[in-house]
JSON list of C-alpha atoms in Angstrom, two decimals:
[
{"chain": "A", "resi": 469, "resn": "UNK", "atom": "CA", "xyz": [13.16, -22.58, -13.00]},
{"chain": "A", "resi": 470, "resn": "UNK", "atom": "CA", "xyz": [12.06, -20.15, -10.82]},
{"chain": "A", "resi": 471, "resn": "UNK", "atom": "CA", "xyz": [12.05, -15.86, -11.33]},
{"chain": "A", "resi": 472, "resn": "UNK", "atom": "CA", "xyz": [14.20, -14.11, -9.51]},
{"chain": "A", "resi": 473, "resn": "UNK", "atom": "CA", "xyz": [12.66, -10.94, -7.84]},
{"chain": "A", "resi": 474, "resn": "UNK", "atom": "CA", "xyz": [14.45, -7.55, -6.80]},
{"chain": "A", "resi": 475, "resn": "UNK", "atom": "CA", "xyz": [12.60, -4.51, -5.87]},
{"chain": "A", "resi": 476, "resn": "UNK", "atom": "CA", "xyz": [14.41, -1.23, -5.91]},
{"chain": "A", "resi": 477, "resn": "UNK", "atom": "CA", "xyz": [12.96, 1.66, -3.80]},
{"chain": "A", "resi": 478, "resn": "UNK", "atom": "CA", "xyz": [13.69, 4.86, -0.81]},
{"chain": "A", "resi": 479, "resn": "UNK", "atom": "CA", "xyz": [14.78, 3.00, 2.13]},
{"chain": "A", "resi": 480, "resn": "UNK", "atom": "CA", "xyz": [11.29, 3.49, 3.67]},
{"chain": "A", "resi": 481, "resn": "UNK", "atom": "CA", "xyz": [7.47, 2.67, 3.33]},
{"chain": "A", "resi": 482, "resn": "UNK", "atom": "CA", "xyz": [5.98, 4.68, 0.90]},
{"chain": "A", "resi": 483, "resn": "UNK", "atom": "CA", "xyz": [5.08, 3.66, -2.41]},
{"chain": "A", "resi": 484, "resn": "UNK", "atom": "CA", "xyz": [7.27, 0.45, -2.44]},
{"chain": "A", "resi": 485, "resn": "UNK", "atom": "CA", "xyz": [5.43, -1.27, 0.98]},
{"chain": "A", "resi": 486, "resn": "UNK", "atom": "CA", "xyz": [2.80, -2.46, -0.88]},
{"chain": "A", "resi": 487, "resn": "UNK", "atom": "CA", "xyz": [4.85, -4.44, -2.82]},
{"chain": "A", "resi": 488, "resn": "UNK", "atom": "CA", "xyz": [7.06, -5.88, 0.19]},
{"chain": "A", "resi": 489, "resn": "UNK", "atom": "CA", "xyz": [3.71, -6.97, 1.36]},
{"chain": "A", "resi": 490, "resn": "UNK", "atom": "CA", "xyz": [2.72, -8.95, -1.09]},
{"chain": "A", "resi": 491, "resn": "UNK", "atom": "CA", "xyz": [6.12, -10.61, -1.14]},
{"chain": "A", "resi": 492, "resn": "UNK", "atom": "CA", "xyz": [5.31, -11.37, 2.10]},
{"chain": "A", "resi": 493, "resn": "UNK", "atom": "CA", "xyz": [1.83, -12.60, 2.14]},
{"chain": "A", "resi": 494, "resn": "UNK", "atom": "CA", "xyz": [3.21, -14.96, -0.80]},
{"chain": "A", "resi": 495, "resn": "UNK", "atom": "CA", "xyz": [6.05, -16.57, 1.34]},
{"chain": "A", "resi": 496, "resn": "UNK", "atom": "CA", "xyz": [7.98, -15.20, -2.25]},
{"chain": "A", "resi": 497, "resn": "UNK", "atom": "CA", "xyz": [12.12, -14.09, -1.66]},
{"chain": "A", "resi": 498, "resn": "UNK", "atom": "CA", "xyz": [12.79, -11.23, -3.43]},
{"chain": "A", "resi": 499, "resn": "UNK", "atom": "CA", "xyz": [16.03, -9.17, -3.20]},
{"chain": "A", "resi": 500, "resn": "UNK", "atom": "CA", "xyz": [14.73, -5.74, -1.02]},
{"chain": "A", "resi": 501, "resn": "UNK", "atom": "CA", "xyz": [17.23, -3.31, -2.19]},
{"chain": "A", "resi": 502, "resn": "UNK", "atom": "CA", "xyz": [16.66, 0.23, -0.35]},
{"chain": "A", "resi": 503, "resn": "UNK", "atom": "CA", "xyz": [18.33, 3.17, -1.54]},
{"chain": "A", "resi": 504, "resn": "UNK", "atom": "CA", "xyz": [18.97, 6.15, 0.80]},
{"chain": "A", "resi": 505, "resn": "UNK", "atom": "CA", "xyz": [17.91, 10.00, -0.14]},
{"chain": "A", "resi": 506, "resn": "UNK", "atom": "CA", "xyz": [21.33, 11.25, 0.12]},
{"chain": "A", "resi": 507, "resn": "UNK", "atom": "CA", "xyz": [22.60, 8.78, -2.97]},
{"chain": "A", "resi": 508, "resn": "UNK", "atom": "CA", "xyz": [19.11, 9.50, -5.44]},
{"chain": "A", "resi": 509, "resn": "UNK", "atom": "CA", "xyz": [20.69, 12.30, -7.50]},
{"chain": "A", "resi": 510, "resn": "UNK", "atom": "CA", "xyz": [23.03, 10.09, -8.49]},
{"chain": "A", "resi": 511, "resn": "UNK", "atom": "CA", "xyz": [21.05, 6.81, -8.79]},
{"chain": "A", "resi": 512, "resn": "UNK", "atom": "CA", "xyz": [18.00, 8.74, -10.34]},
{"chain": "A", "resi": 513, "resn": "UNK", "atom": "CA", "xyz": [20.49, 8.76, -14.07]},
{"chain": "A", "resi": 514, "resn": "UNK", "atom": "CA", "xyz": [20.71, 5.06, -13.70]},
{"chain": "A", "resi": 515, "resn": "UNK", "atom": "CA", "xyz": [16.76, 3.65, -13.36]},
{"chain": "A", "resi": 516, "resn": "UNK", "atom": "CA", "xyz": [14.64, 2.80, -15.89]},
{"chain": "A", "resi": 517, "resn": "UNK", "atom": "CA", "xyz": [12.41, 5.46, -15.38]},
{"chain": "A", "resi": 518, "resn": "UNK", "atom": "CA", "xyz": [13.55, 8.14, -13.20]},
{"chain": "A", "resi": 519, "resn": "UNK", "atom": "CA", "xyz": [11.74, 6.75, -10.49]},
{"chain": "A", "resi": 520, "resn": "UNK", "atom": "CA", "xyz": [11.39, 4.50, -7.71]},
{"chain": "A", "resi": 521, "resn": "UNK", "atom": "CA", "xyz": [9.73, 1.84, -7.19]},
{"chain": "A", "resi": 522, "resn": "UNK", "atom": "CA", "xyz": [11.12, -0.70, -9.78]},
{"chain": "A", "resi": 523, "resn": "UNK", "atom": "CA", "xyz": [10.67, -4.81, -10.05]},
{"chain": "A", "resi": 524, "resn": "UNK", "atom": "CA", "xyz": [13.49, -6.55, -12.03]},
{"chain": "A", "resi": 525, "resn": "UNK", "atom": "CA", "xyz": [11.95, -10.05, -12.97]},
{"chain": "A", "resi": 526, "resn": "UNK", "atom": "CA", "xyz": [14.48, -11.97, -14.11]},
{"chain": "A", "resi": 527, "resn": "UNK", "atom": "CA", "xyz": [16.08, -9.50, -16.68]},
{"chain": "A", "resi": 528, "resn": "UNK", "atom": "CA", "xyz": [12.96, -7.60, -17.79]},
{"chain": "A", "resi": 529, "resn": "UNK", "atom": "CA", "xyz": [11.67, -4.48, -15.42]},
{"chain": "A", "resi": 530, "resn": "UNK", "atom": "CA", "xyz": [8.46, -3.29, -14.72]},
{"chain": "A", "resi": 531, "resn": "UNK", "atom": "CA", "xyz": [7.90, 0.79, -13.15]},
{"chain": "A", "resi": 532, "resn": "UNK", "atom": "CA", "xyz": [5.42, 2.23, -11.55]},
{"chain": "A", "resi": 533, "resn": "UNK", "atom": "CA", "xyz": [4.00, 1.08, -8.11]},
{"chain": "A", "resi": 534, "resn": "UNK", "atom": "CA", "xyz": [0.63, -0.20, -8.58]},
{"chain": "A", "resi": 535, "resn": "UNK", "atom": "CA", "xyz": [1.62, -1.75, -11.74]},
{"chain": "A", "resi": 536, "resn": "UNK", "atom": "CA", "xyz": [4.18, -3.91, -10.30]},
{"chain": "A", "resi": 537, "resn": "UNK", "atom": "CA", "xyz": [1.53, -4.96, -7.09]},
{"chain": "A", "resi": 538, "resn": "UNK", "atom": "CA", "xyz": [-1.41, -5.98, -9.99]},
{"chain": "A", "resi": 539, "resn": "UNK", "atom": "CA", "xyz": [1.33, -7.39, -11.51]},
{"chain": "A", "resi": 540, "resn": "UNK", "atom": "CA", "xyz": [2.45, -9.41, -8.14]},
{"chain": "A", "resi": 541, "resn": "UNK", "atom": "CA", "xyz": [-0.97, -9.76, -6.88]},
{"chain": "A", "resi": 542, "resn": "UNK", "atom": "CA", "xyz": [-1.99, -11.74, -10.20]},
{"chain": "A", "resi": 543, "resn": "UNK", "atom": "CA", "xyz": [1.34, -13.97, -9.88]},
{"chain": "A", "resi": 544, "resn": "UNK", "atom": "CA", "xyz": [0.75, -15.30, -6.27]},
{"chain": "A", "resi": 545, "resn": "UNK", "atom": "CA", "xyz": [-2.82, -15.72, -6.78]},
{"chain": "A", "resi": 546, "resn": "UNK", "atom": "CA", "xyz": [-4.16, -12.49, -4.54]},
{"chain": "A", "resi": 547, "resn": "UNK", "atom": "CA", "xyz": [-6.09, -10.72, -7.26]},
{"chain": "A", "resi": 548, "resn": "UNK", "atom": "CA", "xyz": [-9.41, -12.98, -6.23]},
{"chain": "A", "resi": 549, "resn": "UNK", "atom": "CA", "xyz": [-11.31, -15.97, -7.09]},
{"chain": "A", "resi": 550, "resn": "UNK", "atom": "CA", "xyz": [-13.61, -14.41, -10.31]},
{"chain": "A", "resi": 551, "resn": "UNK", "atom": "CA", "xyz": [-13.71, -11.45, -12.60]},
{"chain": "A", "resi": 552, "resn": "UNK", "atom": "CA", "xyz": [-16.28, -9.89, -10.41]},
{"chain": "A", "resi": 553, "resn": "UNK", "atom": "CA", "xyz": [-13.92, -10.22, -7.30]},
{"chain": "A", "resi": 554, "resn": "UNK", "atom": "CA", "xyz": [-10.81, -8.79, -9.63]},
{"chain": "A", "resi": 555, "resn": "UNK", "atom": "CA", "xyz": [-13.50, -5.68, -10.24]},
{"chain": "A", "resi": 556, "resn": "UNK", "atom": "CA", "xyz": [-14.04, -4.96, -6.82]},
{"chain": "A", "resi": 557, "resn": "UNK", "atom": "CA", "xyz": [-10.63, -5.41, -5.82]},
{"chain": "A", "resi": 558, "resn": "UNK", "atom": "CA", "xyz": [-9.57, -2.32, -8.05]},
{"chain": "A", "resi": 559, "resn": "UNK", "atom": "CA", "xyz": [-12.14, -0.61, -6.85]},
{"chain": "A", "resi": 560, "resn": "UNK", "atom": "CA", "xyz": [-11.23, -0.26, -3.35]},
{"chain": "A", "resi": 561, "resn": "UNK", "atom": "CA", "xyz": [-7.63, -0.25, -4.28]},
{"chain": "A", "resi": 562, "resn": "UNK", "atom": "CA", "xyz": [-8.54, 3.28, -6.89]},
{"chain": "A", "resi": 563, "resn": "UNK", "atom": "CA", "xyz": [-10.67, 4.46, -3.91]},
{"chain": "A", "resi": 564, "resn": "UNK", "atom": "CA", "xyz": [-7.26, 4.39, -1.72]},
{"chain": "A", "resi": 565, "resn": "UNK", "atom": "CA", "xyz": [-4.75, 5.45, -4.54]},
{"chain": "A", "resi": 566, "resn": "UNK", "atom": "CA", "xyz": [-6.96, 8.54, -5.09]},
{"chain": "A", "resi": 567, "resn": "UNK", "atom": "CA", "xyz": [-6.74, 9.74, -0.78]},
{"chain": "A", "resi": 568, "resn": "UNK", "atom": "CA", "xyz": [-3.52, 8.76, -1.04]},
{"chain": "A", "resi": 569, "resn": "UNK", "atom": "CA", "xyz": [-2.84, 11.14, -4.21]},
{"chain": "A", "resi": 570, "resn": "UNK", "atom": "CA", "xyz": [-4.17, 13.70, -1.97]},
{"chain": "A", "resi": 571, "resn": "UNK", "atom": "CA", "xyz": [-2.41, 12.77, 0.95]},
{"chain": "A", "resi": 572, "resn": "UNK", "atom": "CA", "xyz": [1.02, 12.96, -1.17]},
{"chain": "A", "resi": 573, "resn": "UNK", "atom": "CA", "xyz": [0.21, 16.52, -1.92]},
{"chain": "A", "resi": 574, "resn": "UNK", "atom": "CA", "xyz": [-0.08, 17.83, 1.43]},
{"chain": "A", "resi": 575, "resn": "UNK", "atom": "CA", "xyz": [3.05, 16.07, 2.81]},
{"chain": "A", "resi": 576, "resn": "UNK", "atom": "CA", "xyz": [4.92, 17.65, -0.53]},
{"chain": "A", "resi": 577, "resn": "UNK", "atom": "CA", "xyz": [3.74, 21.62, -0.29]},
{"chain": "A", "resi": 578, "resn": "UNK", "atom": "CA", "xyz": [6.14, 23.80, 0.93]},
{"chain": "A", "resi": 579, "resn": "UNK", "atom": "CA", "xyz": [4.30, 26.50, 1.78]},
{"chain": "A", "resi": 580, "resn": "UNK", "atom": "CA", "xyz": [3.75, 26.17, 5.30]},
{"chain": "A", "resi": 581, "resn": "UNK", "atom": "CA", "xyz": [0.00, 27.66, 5.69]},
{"chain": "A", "resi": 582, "resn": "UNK", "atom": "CA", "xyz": [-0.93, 25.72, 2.87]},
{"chain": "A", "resi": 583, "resn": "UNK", "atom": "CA", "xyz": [0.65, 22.62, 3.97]},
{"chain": "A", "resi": 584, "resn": "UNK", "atom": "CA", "xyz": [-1.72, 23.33, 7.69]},
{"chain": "A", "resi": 585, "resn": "UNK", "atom": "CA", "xyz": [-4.25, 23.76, 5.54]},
{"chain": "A", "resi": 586, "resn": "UNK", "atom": "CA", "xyz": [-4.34, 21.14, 3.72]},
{"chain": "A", "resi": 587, "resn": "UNK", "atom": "CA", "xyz": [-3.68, 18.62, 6.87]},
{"chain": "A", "resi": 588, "resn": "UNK", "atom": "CA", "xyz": [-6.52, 20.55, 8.77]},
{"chain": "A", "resi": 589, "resn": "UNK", "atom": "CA", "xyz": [-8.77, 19.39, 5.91]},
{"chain": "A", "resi": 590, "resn": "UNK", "atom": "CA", "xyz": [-7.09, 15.43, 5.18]},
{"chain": "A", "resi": 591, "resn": "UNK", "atom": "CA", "xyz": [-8.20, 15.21, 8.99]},
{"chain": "A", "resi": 592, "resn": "UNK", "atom": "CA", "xyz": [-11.15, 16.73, 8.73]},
{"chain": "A", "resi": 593, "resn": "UNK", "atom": "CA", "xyz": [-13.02, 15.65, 4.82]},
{"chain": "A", "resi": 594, "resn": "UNK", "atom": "CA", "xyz": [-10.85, 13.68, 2.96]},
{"chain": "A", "resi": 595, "resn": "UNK", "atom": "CA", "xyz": [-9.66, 10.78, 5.41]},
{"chain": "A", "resi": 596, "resn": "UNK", "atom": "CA", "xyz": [-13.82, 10.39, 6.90]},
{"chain": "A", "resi": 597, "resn": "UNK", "atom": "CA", "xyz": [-14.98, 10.64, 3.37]},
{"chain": "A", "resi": 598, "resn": "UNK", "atom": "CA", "xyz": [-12.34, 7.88, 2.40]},
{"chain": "A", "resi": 599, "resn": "UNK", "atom": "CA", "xyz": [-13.67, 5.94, 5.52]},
{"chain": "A", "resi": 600, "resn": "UNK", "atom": "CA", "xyz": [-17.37, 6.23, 4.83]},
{"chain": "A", "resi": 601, "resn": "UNK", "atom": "CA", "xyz": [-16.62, 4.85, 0.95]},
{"chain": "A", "resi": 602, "resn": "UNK", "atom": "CA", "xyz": [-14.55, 2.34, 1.92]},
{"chain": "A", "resi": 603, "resn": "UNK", "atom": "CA", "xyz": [-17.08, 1.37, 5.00]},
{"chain": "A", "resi": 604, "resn": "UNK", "atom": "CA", "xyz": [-20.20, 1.07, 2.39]},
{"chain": "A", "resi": 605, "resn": "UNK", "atom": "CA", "xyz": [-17.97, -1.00, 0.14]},
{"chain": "A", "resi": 606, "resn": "UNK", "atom": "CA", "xyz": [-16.84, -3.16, 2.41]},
{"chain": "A", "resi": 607, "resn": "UNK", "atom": "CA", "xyz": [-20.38, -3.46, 3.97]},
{"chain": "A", "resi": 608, "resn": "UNK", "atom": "CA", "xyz": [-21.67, -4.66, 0.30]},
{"chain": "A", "resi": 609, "resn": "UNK", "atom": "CA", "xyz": [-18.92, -7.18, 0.36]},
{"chain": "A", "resi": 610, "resn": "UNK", "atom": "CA", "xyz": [-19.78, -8.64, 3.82]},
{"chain": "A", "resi": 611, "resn": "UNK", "atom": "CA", "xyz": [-16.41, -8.06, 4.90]},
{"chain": "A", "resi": 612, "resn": "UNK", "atom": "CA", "xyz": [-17.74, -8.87, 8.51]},
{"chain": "A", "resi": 613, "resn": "UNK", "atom": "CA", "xyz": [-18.47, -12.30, 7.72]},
{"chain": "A", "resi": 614, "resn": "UNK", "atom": "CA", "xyz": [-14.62, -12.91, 7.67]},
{"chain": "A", "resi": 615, "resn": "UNK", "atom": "CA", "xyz": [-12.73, -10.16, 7.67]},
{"chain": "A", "resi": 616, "resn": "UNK", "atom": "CA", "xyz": [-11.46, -9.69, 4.18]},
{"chain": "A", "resi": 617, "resn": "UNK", "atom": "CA", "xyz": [-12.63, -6.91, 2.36]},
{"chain": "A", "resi": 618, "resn": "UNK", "atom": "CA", "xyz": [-12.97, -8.74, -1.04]},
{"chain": "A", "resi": 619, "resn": "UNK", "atom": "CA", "xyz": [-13.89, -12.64, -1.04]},
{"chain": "A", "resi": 620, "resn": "UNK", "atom": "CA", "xyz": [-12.85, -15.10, 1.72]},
{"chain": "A", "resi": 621, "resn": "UNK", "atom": "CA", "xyz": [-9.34, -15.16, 1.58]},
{"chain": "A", "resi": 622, "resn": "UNK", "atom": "CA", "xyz": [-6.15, -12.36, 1.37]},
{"chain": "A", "resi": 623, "resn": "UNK", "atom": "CA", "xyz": [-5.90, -9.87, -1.65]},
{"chain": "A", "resi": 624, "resn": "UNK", "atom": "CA", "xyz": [-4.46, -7.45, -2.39]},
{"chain": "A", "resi": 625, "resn": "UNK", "atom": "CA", "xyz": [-7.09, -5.27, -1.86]},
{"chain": "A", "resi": 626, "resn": "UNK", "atom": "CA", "xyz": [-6.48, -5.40, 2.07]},
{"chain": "A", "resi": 627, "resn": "UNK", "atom": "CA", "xyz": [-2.65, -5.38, 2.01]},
{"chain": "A", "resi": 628, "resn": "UNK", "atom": "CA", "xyz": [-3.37, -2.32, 0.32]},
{"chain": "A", "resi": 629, "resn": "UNK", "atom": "CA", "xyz": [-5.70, -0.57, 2.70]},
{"chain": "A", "resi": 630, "resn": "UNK", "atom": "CA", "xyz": [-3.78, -1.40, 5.92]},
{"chain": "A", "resi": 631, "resn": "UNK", "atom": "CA", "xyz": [-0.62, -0.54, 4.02]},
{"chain": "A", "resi": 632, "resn": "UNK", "atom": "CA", "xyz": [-2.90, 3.31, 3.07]},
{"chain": "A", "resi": 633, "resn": "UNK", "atom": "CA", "xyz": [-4.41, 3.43, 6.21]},
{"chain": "A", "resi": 634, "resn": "UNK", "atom": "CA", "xyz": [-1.39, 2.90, 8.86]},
{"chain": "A", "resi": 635, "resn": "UNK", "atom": "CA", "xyz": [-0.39, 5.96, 8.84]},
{"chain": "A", "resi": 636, "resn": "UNK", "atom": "CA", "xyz": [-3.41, 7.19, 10.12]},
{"chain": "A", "resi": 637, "resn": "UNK", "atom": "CA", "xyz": [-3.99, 4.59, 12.58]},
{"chain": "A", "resi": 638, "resn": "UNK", "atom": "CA", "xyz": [-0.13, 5.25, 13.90]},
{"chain": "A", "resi": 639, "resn": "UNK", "atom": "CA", "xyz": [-1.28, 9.11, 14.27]},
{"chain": "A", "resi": 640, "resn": "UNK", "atom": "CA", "xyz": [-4.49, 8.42, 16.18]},
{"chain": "A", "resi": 641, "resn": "UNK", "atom": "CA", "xyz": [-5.26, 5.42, 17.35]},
{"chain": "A", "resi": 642, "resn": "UNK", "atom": "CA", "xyz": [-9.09, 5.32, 17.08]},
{"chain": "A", "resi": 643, "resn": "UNK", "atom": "CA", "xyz": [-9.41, 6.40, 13.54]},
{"chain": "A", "resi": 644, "resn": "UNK", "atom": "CA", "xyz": [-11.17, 3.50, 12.72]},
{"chain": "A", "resi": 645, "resn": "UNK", "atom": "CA", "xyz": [-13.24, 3.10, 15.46]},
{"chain": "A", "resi": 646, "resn": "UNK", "atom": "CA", "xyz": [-16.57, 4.73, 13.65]},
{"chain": "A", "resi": 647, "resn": "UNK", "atom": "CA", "xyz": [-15.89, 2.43, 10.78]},
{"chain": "A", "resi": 648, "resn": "UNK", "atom": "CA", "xyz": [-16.41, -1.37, 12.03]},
{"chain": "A", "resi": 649, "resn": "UNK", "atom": "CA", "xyz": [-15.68, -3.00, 8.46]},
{"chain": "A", "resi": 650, "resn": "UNK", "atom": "CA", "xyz": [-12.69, -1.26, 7.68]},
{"chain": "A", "resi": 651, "resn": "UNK", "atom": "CA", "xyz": [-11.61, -1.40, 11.14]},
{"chain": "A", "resi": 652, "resn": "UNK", "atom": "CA", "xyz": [-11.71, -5.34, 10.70]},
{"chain": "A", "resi": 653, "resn": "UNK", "atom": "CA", "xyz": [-10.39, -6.01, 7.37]},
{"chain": "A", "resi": 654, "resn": "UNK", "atom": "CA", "xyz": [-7.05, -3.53, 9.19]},
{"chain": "A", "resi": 655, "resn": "UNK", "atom": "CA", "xyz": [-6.76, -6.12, 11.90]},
{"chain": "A", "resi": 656, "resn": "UNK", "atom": "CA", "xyz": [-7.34, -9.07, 10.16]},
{"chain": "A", "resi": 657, "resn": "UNK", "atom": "CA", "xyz": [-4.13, -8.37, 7.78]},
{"chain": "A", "resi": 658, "resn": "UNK", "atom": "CA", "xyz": [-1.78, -7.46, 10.77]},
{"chain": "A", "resi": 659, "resn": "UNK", "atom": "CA", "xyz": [-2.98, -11.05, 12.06]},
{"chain": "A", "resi": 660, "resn": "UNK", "atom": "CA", "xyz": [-1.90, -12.86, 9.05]},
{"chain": "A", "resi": 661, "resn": "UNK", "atom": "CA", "xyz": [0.96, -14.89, 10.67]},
{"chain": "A", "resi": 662, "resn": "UNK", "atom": "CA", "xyz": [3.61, -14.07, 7.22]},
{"chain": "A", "resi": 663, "resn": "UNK", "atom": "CA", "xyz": [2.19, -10.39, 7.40]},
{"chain": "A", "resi": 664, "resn": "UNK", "atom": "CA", "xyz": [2.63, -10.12, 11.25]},
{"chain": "A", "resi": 665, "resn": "UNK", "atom": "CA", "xyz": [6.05, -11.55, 10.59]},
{"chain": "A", "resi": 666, "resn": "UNK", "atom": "CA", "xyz": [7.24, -9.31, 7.97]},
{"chain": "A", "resi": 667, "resn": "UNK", "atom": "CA", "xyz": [5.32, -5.87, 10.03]},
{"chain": "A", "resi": 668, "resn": "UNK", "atom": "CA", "xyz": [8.02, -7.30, 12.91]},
{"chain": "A", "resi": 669, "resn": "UNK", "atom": "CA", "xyz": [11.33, -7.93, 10.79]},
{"chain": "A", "resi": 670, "resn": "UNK", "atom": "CA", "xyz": [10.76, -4.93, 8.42]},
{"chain": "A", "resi": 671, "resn": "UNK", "atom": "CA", "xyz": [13.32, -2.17, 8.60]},
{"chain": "A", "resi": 672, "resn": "UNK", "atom": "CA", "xyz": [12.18, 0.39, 10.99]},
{"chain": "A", "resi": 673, "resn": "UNK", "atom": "CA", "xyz": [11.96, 3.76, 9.11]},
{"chain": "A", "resi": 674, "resn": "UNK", "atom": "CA", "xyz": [10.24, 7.52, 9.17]},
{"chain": "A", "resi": 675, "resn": "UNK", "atom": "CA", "xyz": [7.80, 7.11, 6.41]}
]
């Protein structure tokens, strides 16, 4: 018998997309049940954690986002062919957790000058140091021989970095431009037919 999937998160991208993705890059169903800002006070009580994302499988639960894609990623087989692979997977995939950390913060201050600030410098250091790292690494992996940044076929290493990495491709258009690895591995996951599919049907939202 198959398990029965249901991920509970904001009724938006954010730190749940990653997960949809790999649903969909798996051809997996999975019960996608969004909850809206206005009801989290009073959901927030009921969750395992306190927080959002959560997978039910079956009638266990697993928290936190990243846990729940390794988790996923191992399951349908997109975690790499070898223990080397599985390394470098996580190490692209810590490389984008930590700009996204930072980008978090920004979009969370409240103090205005801070908050221009801090966006003056995401466009300015963090986002072309994140490039350049992720450019060498992807280089190392001959990512340009086929387009994936780890191995020869999907991970979840590159659901991850075009699901980091959109939002500064939807801003500017060119980001990647200077960055010919990255730039491919991006466009070879919005050409995966189930990816392309889902990136069509998904709920339109604001984050």
């Amino acid at each position: 018998m198959s398990e029965s999937y249901k991920l509970v998160y904001f009724a938006g991208k954010g730190r749940g997309e990653i997960c949809r993705l790999l649903f969909a890059a798996a051809g997996v169903k999975y019960e996608d049940k969004r909850i809206n800002f206005e009801d989290w006070p009073k959901v927030k009580p009921t969750t395992p954690l306190g927080s959002l994302p959560y997978l039910e499988v079956g009638k266990e639960i697993l928290g936190q986002s990243l846990a729940i894609a390794r988790f996923l990623a191992k399951k349908f087989d997109l975690f790499g062919k070898t223990d080397l692979e599985f390394g470098k997977i996580n190490a692209i995939m810590d490389t984008l957790v930590d700009y996204r950390s930072e980008v978090y913060k920004v979009m969370f201050e409240k103090d205005e000058a801070k908050k221009a600030e801090g966006m003056k410098k995401m466009d300015e250091e963090t986002l072309p140091n994140l490039l350049k790292n992720l450019q060498k690494m992807l280089e190392a992996n001959k990512c340009k021989d086929c387009g994936f940044s780890v191995g020869k076929s999907t991970t979840v290493a590159d659901l991850y970095l075009y699901d980091v990495l959109e939002g500064a491709v939807t801003t500017k258009a060119d980001a990647l431009d200077k960055y010919p690895d990255v730039k491919a591995c991006y466009k070879k996951v919005t050409s995966l037919p189930k990816i392309a599919q889902w990136l069509k049907d998904r709920p339109k939202s604001d984050f």
